[in-house]
mmCIF file of C-alpha atoms in Angstrom:
data_model
loop_
_atom_site.group_PDB
_atom_site.id
_atom_site.type_symbol
_atom_site.label_atom_id
_atom_site.label_comp_id
_atom_site.label_asym_id
_atom_site.label_seq_id
_atom_site.Cartn_x
_atom_site.Cartn_y
_atom_site.Cartn_z
ATOM 1 C CA UNK A 1 -1.205 2.603 13.039
ATOM 2 C CA UNK A 2 1.956 4.689 11.802
ATOM 3 C CA UNK A 3 3.788 3.392 8.828
ATOM 4 C CA UNK A 4 3.024 -0.018 7.567
ATOM 5 C CA UNK A 5 5.312 -1.471 4.871
ATOM 6 C CA UNK A 6 3.471 -3.876 2.591
ATOM 7 C CA UNK A 7 5.206 -6.677 0.498
ATOM 8 C CA UNK A 8 4.902 -10.209 -0.971
ATOM 9 C CA UNK A 9 6.925 -12.806 1.075
ATOM 10 C CA UNK A 10 10.216 -12.269 -0.953
ATOM 11 C CA UNK A 11 13.162 -13.504 0.751
ATOM 12 C CA UNK A 12 14.474 -9.989 1.006
ATOM 13 C CA UNK A 13 11.447 -8.700 2.860
ATOM 14 C CA UNK A 14 11.835 -11.668 5.459
ATOM 15 C CA UNK A 15 15.318 -11.468 6.183
ATOM 16 C CA UNK A 16 15.956 -10.854 9.795
ATOM 17 C CA UNK A 17 18.053 -7.935 9.334
ATOM 18 C CA UNK A 18 15.361 -6.293 7.314
ATOM 19 C CA UNK A 19 12.809 -7.058 9.772
ATOM 20 C CA UNK A 20 14.763 -5.745 12.576
ATOM 21 C CA UNK A 21 15.521 -2.419 10.549
ATOM 22 C CA UNK A 22 11.442 -2.036 10.165
ATOM 23 C CA UNK A 23 11.089 -2.861 13.887
ATOM 24 C CA UNK A 24 13.696 -0.213 14.888
ATOM 25 C CA UNK A 25 12.077 2.539 12.936
ATOM 26 C CA UNK A 26 8.599 1.514 14.199
ATOM 27 C CA UNK A 27 7.437 0.317 10.874
ATOM 28 C CA UNK A 28 4.787 -2.450 10.761
ATOM 29 C CA UNK A 29 5.295 -5.157 8.288
ATOM 30 C CA UNK A 30 2.505 -6.569 6.306
ATOM 31 C CA UNK A 31 2.839 -9.393 3.861
ATOM 32 C CA UNK A 32 0.651 -11.430 1.366
ATOM 33 C CA UNK A 33 -0.617 -14.830 2.876
ATOM 34 C CA UNK A 34 0.572 -16.896 -0.113
ATOM 35 C CA UNK A 35 3.357 -14.562 -1.562
ATOM 36 C CA UNK A 36 1.489 -13.645 -4.550
ATOM 37 C CA UNK A 37 0.802 -9.911 -5.038
ATOM 38 C CA UNK A 38 -2.523 -10.459 -6.738
ATOM 39 C CA UNK A 39 -3.629 -11.575 -3.254
ATOM 40 C CA UNK A 40 -3.558 -8.030 -1.886
ATOM 41 C CA UNK A 41 -4.327 -6.001 -5.051
ATOM 42 C CA UNK A 42 -5.543 -3.119 -3.041
ATOM 43 C CA UNK A 43 -2.009 -2.569 -1.412
ATOM 44 C CA UNK A 44 -0.439 -3.393 -4.622
ATOM 45 C CA UNK A 45 -2.337 -1.045 -6.708
ATOM 46 C CA UNK A 46 -1.219 2.199 -5.183
ATOM 47 C CA UNK A 47 2.159 1.136 -6.112
ATOM 48 C CA UNK A 48 1.466 0.729 -9.687
ATOM 49 C CA UNK A 49 -0.658 3.964 -9.760
ATOM 50 C CA UNK A 50 2.218 5.900 -8.511
ATOM 51 C CA UNK A 51 4.814 4.311 -10.824
ATOM 52 C CA UNK A 52 2.742 4.618 -13.808
ATOM 53 C CA UNK A 53 0.613 7.758 -13.367
ATOM 54 C CA UNK A 54 3.348 9.792 -11.681
ATOM 55 C CA UNK A 55 6.867 8.504 -11.570
ATOM 56 C CA UNK A 56 6.841 7.196 -15.138
ATOM 57 C CA UNK A 57 6.671 10.678 -16.491
ATOM 58 C CA UNK A 58 9.954 11.858 -14.958
ATOM 59 C CA UNK A 59 13.458 11.248 -14.828
ATOM 60 C CA UNK A 60 15.083 12.280 -11.309
ATOM 61 C CA UNK A 61 18.722 13.204 -10.770
ATOM 62 C CA UNK A 62 18.499 12.639 -6.950
ATOM 63 C CA UNK A 63 15.984 11.841 -3.924
ATOM 64 C CA UNK A 64 15.048 15.466 -3.618
ATOM 65 C CA UNK A 65 13.787 15.750 -7.090
ATOM 66 C CA UNK A 66 11.726 12.497 -6.661
ATOM 67 C CA UNK A 67 10.161 13.688 -3.553
ATOM 68 C CA UNK A 68 9.025 16.922 -5.104
ATOM 69 C CA UNK A 69 6.920 14.806 -7.513
ATOM 70 C CA UNK A 70 6.210 11.972 -5.161
ATOM 71 C CA UNK A 71 4.904 13.866 -2.017
ATOM 72 C CA UNK A 72 2.072 15.805 -3.947
ATOM 73 C CA UNK A 73 1.205 12.566 -5.797
ATOM 74 C CA UNK A 74 0.400 10.606 -2.430
ATOM 75 C CA UNK A 75 -1.485 13.466 -1.158
ATOM 76 C CA UNK A 76 -3.569 13.556 -4.285
ATOM 77 C CA UNK A 77 -4.010 9.894 -4.097
ATOM 78 C CA UNK A 78 -4.955 9.832 -0.591
ATOM 79 C CA UNK A 79 -6.975 13.144 -0.242
ATOM 80 C CA UNK A 80 -8.493 13.734 -3.742
ATOM 81 C CA UNK A 81 -8.780 10.426 -5.819
ATOM 82 C CA UNK A 82 -11.779 8.313 -4.988
ATOM 83 C CA UNK A 83 -11.343 4.523 -5.335
ATOM 84 C CA UNK A 84 -13.719 1.861 -6.390
ATOM 85 C CA UNK A 85 -12.192 -0.450 -3.684
ATOM 86 C CA UNK A 86 -13.023 2.107 -0.907
ATOM 87 C CA UNK A 87 -16.650 2.260 -2.137
ATOM 88 C CA UNK A 88 -15.669 5.455 -4.213
ATOM 89 C CA UNK A 89 -14.368 7.287 -1.247
ATOM 90 C CA UNK A 90 -10.778 8.720 -1.217
ATOM 91 C CA UNK A 91 -8.333 6.629 1.116
ATOM 92 C CA UNK A 92 -8.664 9.542 3.684
ATOM 93 C CA UNK A 93 -12.413 9.432 3.731
ATOM 94 C CA UNK A 94 -12.388 5.504 3.955
ATOM 95 C CA UNK A 95 -10.085 5.772 6.965
ATOM 96 C CA UNK A 96 -12.290 7.926 8.839
ATOM 97 C CA UNK A 97 -15.634 5.854 8.251
ATOM 98 C CA UNK A 98 -16.998 3.774 11.068
ATOM 99 C CA UNK A 99 -17.712 0.107 10.305
ATOM 100 C CA UNK A 100 -16.671 -2.080 7.360
ATOM 101 C CA UNK A 101 -16.729 -0.703 3.761
ATOM 102 C CA UNK A 102 -18.313 -3.044 1.138
ATOM 103 C CA UNK A 103 -15.554 -5.301 -0.343
ATOM 104 C CA UNK A 104 -15.261 -4.386 -4.014
ATOM 105 C CA UNK A 105 -12.209 -6.487 -5.084
ATOM 106 C CA UNK A 106 -11.576 -9.947 -5.880
ATOM 107 C CA UNK A 107 -9.244 -12.294 -3.730
ATOM 108 C CA UNK A 108 -7.652 -14.962 -6.024
ATOM 109 C CA UNK A 109 -7.062 -17.331 -3.060
ATOM 110 C CA UNK A 110 -9.668 -19.040 -0.858
ATOM 111 C CA UNK A 111 -9.293 -17.686 2.737
ATOM 112 C CA UNK A 112 -9.976 -19.403 6.056
ATOM 113 C CA UNK A 113 -11.076 -16.152 7.815
ATOM 114 C CA UNK A 114 -10.575 -12.542 6.760
ATOM 115 C CA UNK A 115 -8.271 -11.031 9.127
ATOM 116 C CA UNK A 116 -8.148 -7.223 8.941
ATOM 117 C CA UNK A 117 -4.576 -5.618 9.734
ATOM 118 C CA UNK A 118 -4.114 -4.694 13.439
ATOM 119 C CA UNK A 119 -2.020 -2.066 14.712
ATOM 120 C CA UNK A 120 0.583 -2.860 17.423
#
């Protein structure tokens, strides 16, 4: 799939210039259906974990310092930390699974149909 940028439907994320910039860099946009981050708790959770469990412990003078902490944090999150929402697999293990993982999270809005993200 490549890189996917997930956001709510805030105006800054739906602005044509921003969408063009994502497309220019081969980044697929992903948004919540109703604009509420609770709708896609799994995608929002990773941001909260990185901020609360990793980034909040440091003050960075520049981007390079941030990357020295963030890159290993993301690797740990994806390769070593099992997640309840992934049926207690790491994201990397879940990615390589065949079939559908059991859903272990709550969607706060009724949905007409479940539409898994597709790669373009």
